[in-house]
CSV table of N, CA and C in Angstrom, one decimal:
chain,number,residue,atom,x,y,z
A,474,MET,N,22.0,31.1,-1.9
A,474,MET,CA,21.2,32.1,-2.7
A,474,MET,C,19.7,31.3,-3.1
A,475,ILE,N,18.8,32.2,-3.0
A,475,ILE,CA,17.8,31.8,-3.4
A,475,ILE,C,16.9,32.4,-4.8
A,476,ASN,N,16.7,31.3,-5.3
A,476,ASN,CA,16.7,32.1,-7.1
A,476,ASN,C,15.2,32.5,-6.8
A,477,MET,N,14.7,33.9,-7.2
A,477,MET,CA,13.6,34.3,-7.0
A,477,MET,C,12.8,33.9,-8.1
A,478,ASN,N,13.2,33.5,-9.3
A,478,ASN,CA,12.0,32.8,-10.5
A,478,ASN,C,11.7,31.3,-9.8
A,479,GLU,N,12.6,30.9,-8.9
A,479,GLU,CA,12.1,29.4,-8.5
A,479,GLU,C,11.3,29.6,-7.5
A,480,GLU,N,11.4,30.8,-6.7
A,480,GLU,CA,10.9,30.6,-5.5
A,480,GLU,C,9.7,31.2,-6.0
A,481,GLY,N,9.3,31.9,-6.9
A,481,GLY,CA,8.2,32.7,-7.3
A,481,GLY,C,7.4,31.6,-7.9
A,482,LEU,N,7.9,31.0,-8.6
A,482,LEU,CA,7.1,29.4,-9.5
A,482,LEU,C,6.7,28.3,-8.0
A,483,ARG,N,7.9,28.0,-7.1
A,483,ARG,CA,7.1,27.3,-6.1
A,483,ARG,C,5.8,28.1,-5.3
A,484,VAL,N,5.9,29.4,-5.1
A,484,VAL,CA,4.6,29.9,-4.6
A,484,VAL,C,3.2,29.8,-5.2
A,485,ARG,N,3.6,30.0,-7.0
A,485,ARG,CA,2.3,29.5,-7.4
A,485,ARG,C,2.1,28.4,-7.4
A,486,VAL,N,2.7,27.4,-7.4
A,486,VAL,CA,2.7,26.1,-7.2
A,486,VAL,C,1.8,25.7,-6.0
A,487,PHE,N,2.4,26.1,-5.0
A,487,PHE,CA,1.5,25.8,-3.8
A,487,PHE,C,0.7,26.4,-3.4
A,488,THR,N,0.4,27.7,-4.2
A,488,THR,CA,-1.2,28.5,-4.3
A,488,THR,C,-2.3,27.3,-5.0
A,489,GLN,N,-1.7,26.9,-6.4
A,489,GLN,CA,-2.8,26.4,-7.0
A,489,GLN,C,-3.2,25.2,-6.6
A,490,THR,N,-2.0,24.1,-5.8
A,490,THR,CA,-2.2,23.0,-5.2
A,490,THR,C,-3.0,23.1,-4.0
A,491,THR,N,-2.9,24.1,-3.2
A,491,THR,CA,-3.7,24.3,-1.9
A,491,THR,C,-5.4,24.8,-2.4
A,492,CYS,N,-5.1,25.7,-3.2
A,492,CYS,CA,-6.8,26.0,-3.9
A,492,CYS,C,-7.2,24.7,-4.1
A,493,GLN,N,-6.7,24.1,-4.9
A,493,GLN,CA,-7.5,22.8,-5.7
A,493,GLN,C,-7.6,21.5,-4.3
A,494,MET,N,-6.9,21.5,-3.6
A,494,MET,CA,-6.8,20.6,-2.3
A,494,MET,C,-7.9,20.9,-1.5
A,495,VAL,N,-8.3,21.9,-1.0
A,495,VAL,CA,-9.4,22.5,-0.3
A,495,VAL,C,-10.4,22.2,-1.2
A,496,ASN,N,-10.6,22.9,-2.3
A,496,ASN,CA,-11.9,22.3,-3.1
A,496,ASN,C,-12.2,21.1,-3.0
A,497,LEU,N,-11.1,19.9,-2.9
A,497,LEU,CA,-11.3,18.4,-2.9
A,497,LEU,C,-11.9,18.0,-1.3
A,498,GLY,N,-11.5,18.7,-0.6
A,498,GLY,CA,-11.9,18.5,0.6
A,498,GLY,C,-10.8,17.9,1.9
A,499,PHE,N,-9.4,18.4,1.2
A,499,PHE,CA,-8.4,17.8,2.2
A,499,PHE,C,-8.3,18.7,3.1
A,500,GLN,N,-8.0,18.3,4.4
A,500,GLN,CA,-7.9,19.0,5.5
A,500,GLN,C,-6.4,19.4,5.9
A,501,ALA,N,-6.5,21.0,6.1
A,501,ALA,CA,-5.4,21.5,6.2
A,501,ALA,C,-4.6,21.2,7.5
A,502,ARG,N,-5.4,20.6,8.6
A,502,ARG,CA,-5.1,20.5,9.6
A,502,ARG,C,-4.2,19.2,10.1
A,503,GLN,N,-3.8,18.0,8.9
A,503,GLN,CA,-3.4,17.1,8.8
A,503,GLN,C,-2.1,17.5,8.1
A,504,ARG,N,-1.2,16.6,8.9
A,504,ARG,CA,0.2,16.3,8.4
A,504,ARG,C,0.2,16.0,7.0
A,505,GLY,N,-0.4,14.6,6.4
A,505,GLY,CA,0.0,14.7,5.2
A,505,GLY,C,-0.9,15.8,4.1
A,506,TYR,N,-1.4,16.3,4.4
A,506,TYR,CA,-2.0,17.5,3.8
A,506,TYR,C,-0.5,18.6,3.3
A,507,ARG,N,0.1,18.9,4.1
A,507,ARG,CA,1.6,19.7,4.4
A,507,ARG,C,2.9,18.6,3.7
A,508,TYR,N,2.6,17.3,3.8
A,508,TYR,CA,3.4,16.3,2.7
A,508,TYR,C,3.2,16.3,1.3
A,509,LEU,N,1.6,16.1,1.2
A,509,LEU,CA,0.9,16.2,-0.2
A,509,LEU,C,1.5,17.2,-1.0
A,510,ARG,N,1.2,18.7,-0.5
A,510,ARG,CA,1.5,20.0,-1.0
A,510,ARG,C,3.0,20.0,-1.5
A,511,GLU,N,4.0,19.3,-0.7
A,511,GLU,CA,5.1,19.1,-1.1
A,511,GLU,C,5.7,18.3,-2.3
A,512,ALA,N,4.8,17.2,-1.6
A,512,ALA,CA,5.1,16.0,-3.2
A,512,ALA,C,4.6,16.4,-4.3
A,513,VAL,N,3.9,17.2,-4.2
A,513,VAL,CA,3.2,17.9,-5.8
A,513,VAL,C,4.4,18.5,-6.4
A,514,TRP,N,5.1,19.6,-5.1
A,514,TRP,CA,6.0,20.5,-5.8
A,514,TRP,C,7.3,19.6,-6.4
A,515,VAL,N,7.7,18.6,-5.7
A,515,VAL,CA,8.6,17.9,-5.3
A,515,VAL,C,8.3,17.2,-7.4
A,516,ALA,N,7.0,16.6,-7.6
A,516,ALA,CA,6.6,16.1,-8.9
A,516,ALA,C,6.5,17.0,-9.9
A,517,TYR,N,6.2,18.2,-9.5
A,517,TYR,CA,6.0,19.1,-10.5
A,517,TYR,C,7.4,19.5,-11.4
A,518,ARG,N,8.6,19.4,-10.1
A,518,ARG,CA,10.1,20.3,-10.5
A,518,ARG,C,10.6,18.9,-11.3
A,519,ASP,N,10.3,17.5,-11.1
A,519,ASP,CA,11.1,16.6,-11.2
A,519,ASP,C,10.2,15.4,-11.5
A,520,SER,N,9.7,15.1,-12.6
A,520,SER,CA,8.7,14.1,-13.2
A,520,SER,C,9.5,13.0,-12.8
A,521,ALA,N,10.6,12.5,-12.9
A,521,ALA,CA,11.0,11.1,-12.7
A,521,ALA,C,10.8,10.9,-11.2
A,522,ALA,N,11.0,11.7,-10.1
A,522,ALA,CA,10.4,11.5,-8.9
A,522,ALA,C,9.3,10.6,-8.8
A,523,LEU,N,8.4,10.9,-9.5
A,523,LEU,CA,7.1,10.5,-9.4
A,523,LEU,C,6.8,8.9,-10.1
A,524,ALA,N,7.9,8.6,-10.5
A,524,ALA,CA,8.0,7.0,-11.3
A,524,ALA,C,9.0,6.2,-10.2
A,525,ALA,N,9.7,7.1,-9.2
A,525,ALA,CA,10.3,6.3,-8.2
A,525,ALA,C,9.8,6.7,-7.0
A,526,ILE,N,8.5,6.8,-6.5
A,526,ILE,CA,8.0,7.6,-5.4
A,526,ILE,C,8.3,6.9,-4.0
A,527,THR,N,8.8,5.8,-4.1
A,527,THR,CA,9.0,5.6,-2.8
A,527,THR,C,10.7,5.6,-2.6
A,528,LYS,N,11.7,5.4,-3.3
A,528,LYS,CA,13.0,5.7,-3.5
A,528,LYS,C,13.3,7.3,-3.6
A,529,ARG,N,12.2,8.1,-4.5
A,529,ARG,CA,12.6,9.5,-4.4
A,529,ARG,C,11.9,10.4,-4.1
A,530,LEU,N,10.7,10.3,-4.3
A,530,LEU,CA,9.7,11.4,-3.8
A,530,LEU,C,9.6,11.4,-2.3
A,531,TYR,N,9.2,10.3,-1.6
A,531,TYR,CA,8.8,10.3,-0.3
A,531,TYR,C,10.2,10.7,0.2
A,532,PRO,N,11.4,10.0,-0.1
A,532,PRO,CA,12.7,10.5,0.8
A,532,PRO,C,13.1,12.2,1.2
A,533,THR,N,12.5,12.4,-0.4
A,533,THR,CA,13.1,13.7,-0.5
A,533,THR,C,11.8,14.8,0.2
A,534,VAL,N,10.8,14.6,0.4
A,534,VAL,CA,9.4,15.4,1.5
A,534,VAL,C,10.1,15.0,2.9
A,535,ALA,N,10.4,13.8,3.1
A,535,ALA,CA,10.7,13.2,4.5
A,535,ALA,C,11.9,14.4,4.8
A,536,LYS,N,12.7,14.4,3.9
A,536,LYS,CA,13.9,15.5,4.7
A,536,LYS,C,14.0,16.8,4.7
A,537,ARG,N,12.8,17.1,4.1
A,537,ARG,CA,12.2,19.0,4.2
A,537,ARG,C,11.3,19.4,5.6
A,538,PHE,N,10.5,17.8,5.9
A,538,PHE,CA,10.0,17.8,7.3
A,538,PHE,C,10.5,17.1,8.3
A,539,ASP,N,11.8,16.7,8.0
A,539,ASP,CA,12.7,15.9,9.3
A,539,ASP,C,12.0,14.7,9.7
A,540,THR,N,11.6,14.3,8.7
A,540,THR,CA,10.4,12.8,9.3
A,540,THR,C,11.0,11.5,8.1
A,541,SER,N,10.4,10.7,8.5
A,541,SER,CA,10.9,9.4,7.6
A,541,SER,C,9.9,9.2,6.3
A,542,ASP,N,10.2,8.6,5.6
A,542,ASP,CA,9.7,8.1,4.2
A,542,ASP,C,8.4,7.7,4.6
A,543,LYS,N,8.7,6.8,5.3
A,543,LYS,CA,7.3,6.0,6.0
A,543,LYS,C,6.4,6.8,6.3
A,544,GLN,N,6.6,7.4,6.9
A,544,GLN,CA,5.7,8.5,7.9
A,544,GLN,C,4.9,9.6,6.7
A,545,VAL,N,5.7,9.9,5.9
A,545,VAL,CA,4.8,10.5,4.6
A,545,VAL,C,4.1,10.1,3.9
A,546,GLU,N,4.7,8.6,3.5
A,546,GLU,CA,3.8,7.7,2.6
A,546,GLU,C,2.1,7.7,3.3
A,547,ARG,N,2.2,7.3,4.8
A,547,ARG,CA,1.3,7.0,5.7
A,547,ARG,C,0.6,8.4,6.1
A,548,ALA,N,1.2,9.2,6.0
A,548,ALA,CA,0.2,10.6,6.5
A,548,ALA,C,-0.5,11.0,5.0
A,549,ILE,N,0.1,10.9,3.9
A,549,ILE,CA,-0.3,11.2,2.7
A,549,ILE,C,-1.8,10.4,2.5
A,550,ARG,N,-1.3,9.1,2.6
A,550,ARG,CA,-2.7,7.7,2.1
A,550,ARG,C,-3.6,8.2,3.0
A,551,ASN,N,-3.4,8.8,4.6
A,551,ASN,CA,-4.7,9.3,5.5
A,551,ASN,C,-5.2,10.4,5.0
A,552,ALA,N,-4.3,11.7,4.5
A,552,ALA,CA,-5.1,12.7,4.1
A,552,ALA,C,-5.9,12.2,2.6
A,553,ILE,N,-5.8,11.6,1.9
A,553,ILE,CA,-6.6,11.4,0.8
A,553,ILE,C,-7.6,10.6,1.3
A,554,GLU,N,-7.7,9.6,2.2
A,554,GLU,CA,-8.5,8.9,3.0
A,554,GLU,C,-9.7,9.7,3.5
A,555,THR,N,-9.0,10.7,4.4
A,555,THR,CA,-10.2,11.5,4.6
A,555,THR,C,-10.6,12.6,3.8
A,556,ALA,N,-10.0,12.9,2.7
A,556,ALA,CA,-10.8,13.7,1.5
A,556,ALA,C,-11.9,12.8,1.0
A,557,TRP,N,-11.5,11.7,0.7
A,557,TRP,CA,-12.4,10.5,-0.2
A,557,TRP,C,-13.6,10.7,0.8
A,558,LEU,N,-13.4,10.5,1.9
A,558,LEU,CA,-14.5,9.9,3.0
A,558,LEU,C,-15.6,11.3,3.3
A,559,GLN,N,-14.6,12.6,3.5
A,559,GLN,CA,-15.4,13.7,3.8
A,559,GLN,C,-15.7,14.7,2.8
A,560,GLY,N,-15.3,14.7,1.2
A,560,GLY,CA,-15.1,15.6,0.3
A,560,GLY,C,-16.8,15.5,-0.2
A,561,GLU,N,-17.1,16.4,-1.0
A,561,GLU,CA,-17.9,16.3,-1.9
A,561,GLU,C,-18.0,15.1,-3.2
A,562,PRO,N,-18.5,14.3,-3.4
A,562,PRO,CA,-18.3,13.3,-4.2
A,562,PRO,C,-18.6,13.8,-5.5
A,563,GLU,N,-19.4,14.9,-5.9
A,563,GLU,CA,-19.4,15.5,-7.3
A,563,GLU,C,-18.2,16.3,-7.5
A,564,THR,N,-17.6,16.9,-6.6
A,564,THR,CA,-16.2,17.8,-7.0
A,564,THR,C,-15.1,16.6,-7.2
A,565,LEU,N,-15.2,15.6,-6.6
A,565,LEU,CA,-14.1,14.7,-6.4
A,565,LEU,C,-14.0,13.8,-8.1
A,566,ARG,N,-15.6,13.5,-8.1
A,566,ARG,CA,-15.7,12.9,-9.5
A,566,ARG,C,-15.5,13.8,-10.5
A,567,GLU,N,-15.8,15.0,-10.6
A,567,GLU,CA,-15.2,16.0,-11.9
A,567,GLU,C,-13.7,16.1,-12.0
A,568,PHE,N,-12.7,16.1,-10.9
A,568,PHE,CA,-11.4,16.3,-11.0
A,568,PHE,C,-10.9,15.3,-11.1
A,569,PHE,N,-11.0,13.9,-10.4
A,569,PHE,CA,-10.3,12.5,-10.7
A,569,PHE,C,-11.2,11.7,-11.7
A,570,GLY,N,-12.3,12.3,-12.3
A,570,GLY,CA,-13.0,11.5,-13.7
A,570,GLY,C,-12.6,9.8,-13.3
A,571,GLU,N,-12.2,8.9,-14.1
A,571,GLU,CA,-12.2,7.8,-14.2
A,571,GLU,C,-11.7,7.2,-13.0
A,572,ILE,N,-10.7,7.9,-12.3
A,572,ILE,CA,-10.1,6.9,-10.9
A,572,ILE,C,-11.0,7.1,-10.1
A,573,TYR,N,-12.1,7.9,-10.1
A,573,TYR,CA,-13.0,8.3,-9.1
A,573,TYR,C,-14.1,6.9,-9.1
A,574,GLY,N,-14.0,6.8,-10.1
A,574,GLY,CA,-15.2,5.4,-10.6
A,574,GLY,C,-16.4,5.8,-9.8
A,575,ASN,N,-16.8,4.7,-8.9
A,575,ASN,CA,-18.3,4.7,-8.2
A,575,ASN,C,-17.7,5.5,-6.5
A,576,GLY,N,-16.4,5.9,-6.5
A,576,GLY,CA,-16.2,6.2,-5.3
A,576,GLY,C,-15.7,5.7,-4.1
A,577,THR,N,-16.4,4.6,-4.4
A,577,THR,CA,-15.9,3.5,-3.5
A,577,THR,C,-14.2,2.7,-2.6
A,578,ILE,N,-13.4,2.7,-4.1
A,578,ILE,CA,-12.1,2.6,-3.9
A,578,ILE,C,-11.4,4.1,-4.0
A,579,ARG,N,-10.4,4.2,-2.6
A,579,ARG,CA,-9.8,5.6,-3.0
A,579,ARG,C,-8.3,5.7,-3.8
A,580,PRO,N,-8.0,6.3,-4.5
A,580,PRO,CA,-7.0,6.2,-5.4
A,580,PRO,C,-5.5,6.2,-4.6
A,581,THR,N,-4.6,5.7,-5.4
A,581,THR,CA,-3.2,5.6,-4.7
A,581,THR,C,-2.7,7.2,-4.6
A,582,ASN,N,-1.9,7.3,-3.7
A,582,ASN,CA,-1.1,8.4,-3.3
A,582,ASN,C,-0.5,8.5,-4.7
A,583,LYS,N,0.0,8.2,-5.0
A,583,LYS,CA,0.8,8.1,-6.9
A,583,LYS,C,0.0,9.2,-7.7
A,584,ALA,N,-1.6,8.1,-7.7
A,584,ALA,CA,-2.6,8.7,-8.5
A,584,ALA,C,-3.1,10.0,-8.3
A,585,VAL,N,-3.2,10.5,-7.1
A,585,VAL,CA,-3.6,11.9,-6.3
A,585,VAL,C,-2.2,12.8,-6.7
A,586,ILE,N,-1.2,12.7,-6.5
A,586,ILE,CA,0.0,13.4,-6.8
A,586,ILE,C,0.0,13.7,-8.3
A,587,ALA,N,-0.4,12.8,-9.0
A,587,ALA,CA,0.2,12.8,-10.8
A,587,ALA,C,-1.0,13.7,-11.0
A,588,GLN,N,-2.3,13.2,-10.6
A,588,GLN,CA,-3.5,14.2,-11.0
A,588,GLN,C,-3.5,15.5,-10.6
A,589,LEU,N,-2.6,16.0,-9.8
A,589,LEU,CA,-2.8,17.5,-9.1
A,589,LEU,C,-1.7,18.1,-9.7
A,590,VAL,N,-0.5,17.1,-10.2
A,590,VAL,CA,0.3,18.0,-11.0
A,590,VAL,C,0.1,18.4,-12.4
A,591,ASP,N,-0.5,17.0,-12.9
A,591,ASP,CA,-1.2,17.2,-14.0
A,591,ASP,C,-1.9,18.6,-14.2
A,592,TYR,N,-2.7,18.7,-13.2
A,592,TYR,CA,-3.8,19.7,-13.4
A,592,TYR,C,-3.4,21.4,-12.9
A,593,ILE,N,-2.0,21.4,-12.7
A,593,ILE,CA,-1.0,22.1,-12.4
A,593,ILE,C,-0.4,22.6,-13.5
A,594,LYS,N,0.1,22.0,-14.1
A,594,LYS,CA,0.8,22.0,-15.4
A,594,LYS,C,-0.2,22.4,-16.6
A,595,THR,N,-1.6,21.8,-16.6
A,595,THR,CA,-2.6,22.4,-17.8
A,595,THR,C,-3.4,23.7,-17.3
A,596,ASN,N,-3.1,24.0,-16.5
A,596,ASN,CA,-3.6,25.6,-15.8
A,596,ASN,C,-2.5,26.5,-15.4
A,597,GLU,N,-1.6,26.4,-16.1
A,597,GLU,CA,-0.2,27.3,-15.6
A,597,GLU,C,-1.0,29.0,-16.0
A,598,ILE,N,-0.2,29.7,-15.5
A,598,ILE,CA,-0.7,30.8,-15.4
A,598,ILE,C,0.5,31.3,-16.4
């Protein structure tokens, strides 16, 4: 049985995550885009998962999409790389702050997921 409050929260988190990711230049056609949205949801619901990203977060996302945790990690990394290279530098700098630096070094998967979770938690309706 689906808890309607939980489903409503999931929809709101996905909506906010999607809007922010599109704004940052993430490409919806990439698998990593979907995996990253799911990773943000998992980390939003369970902050300990972010501390155990390879042991807990990636396997949880992989199970949801019937793939391997290695594929999840790689696809998310690729999606971040694409956004970093093709996104609007000023928008990325504004959102990521110090993580952005001079824009030459891509942030880690964990840093991006944590920043998106933090954004959602500070901008909740």
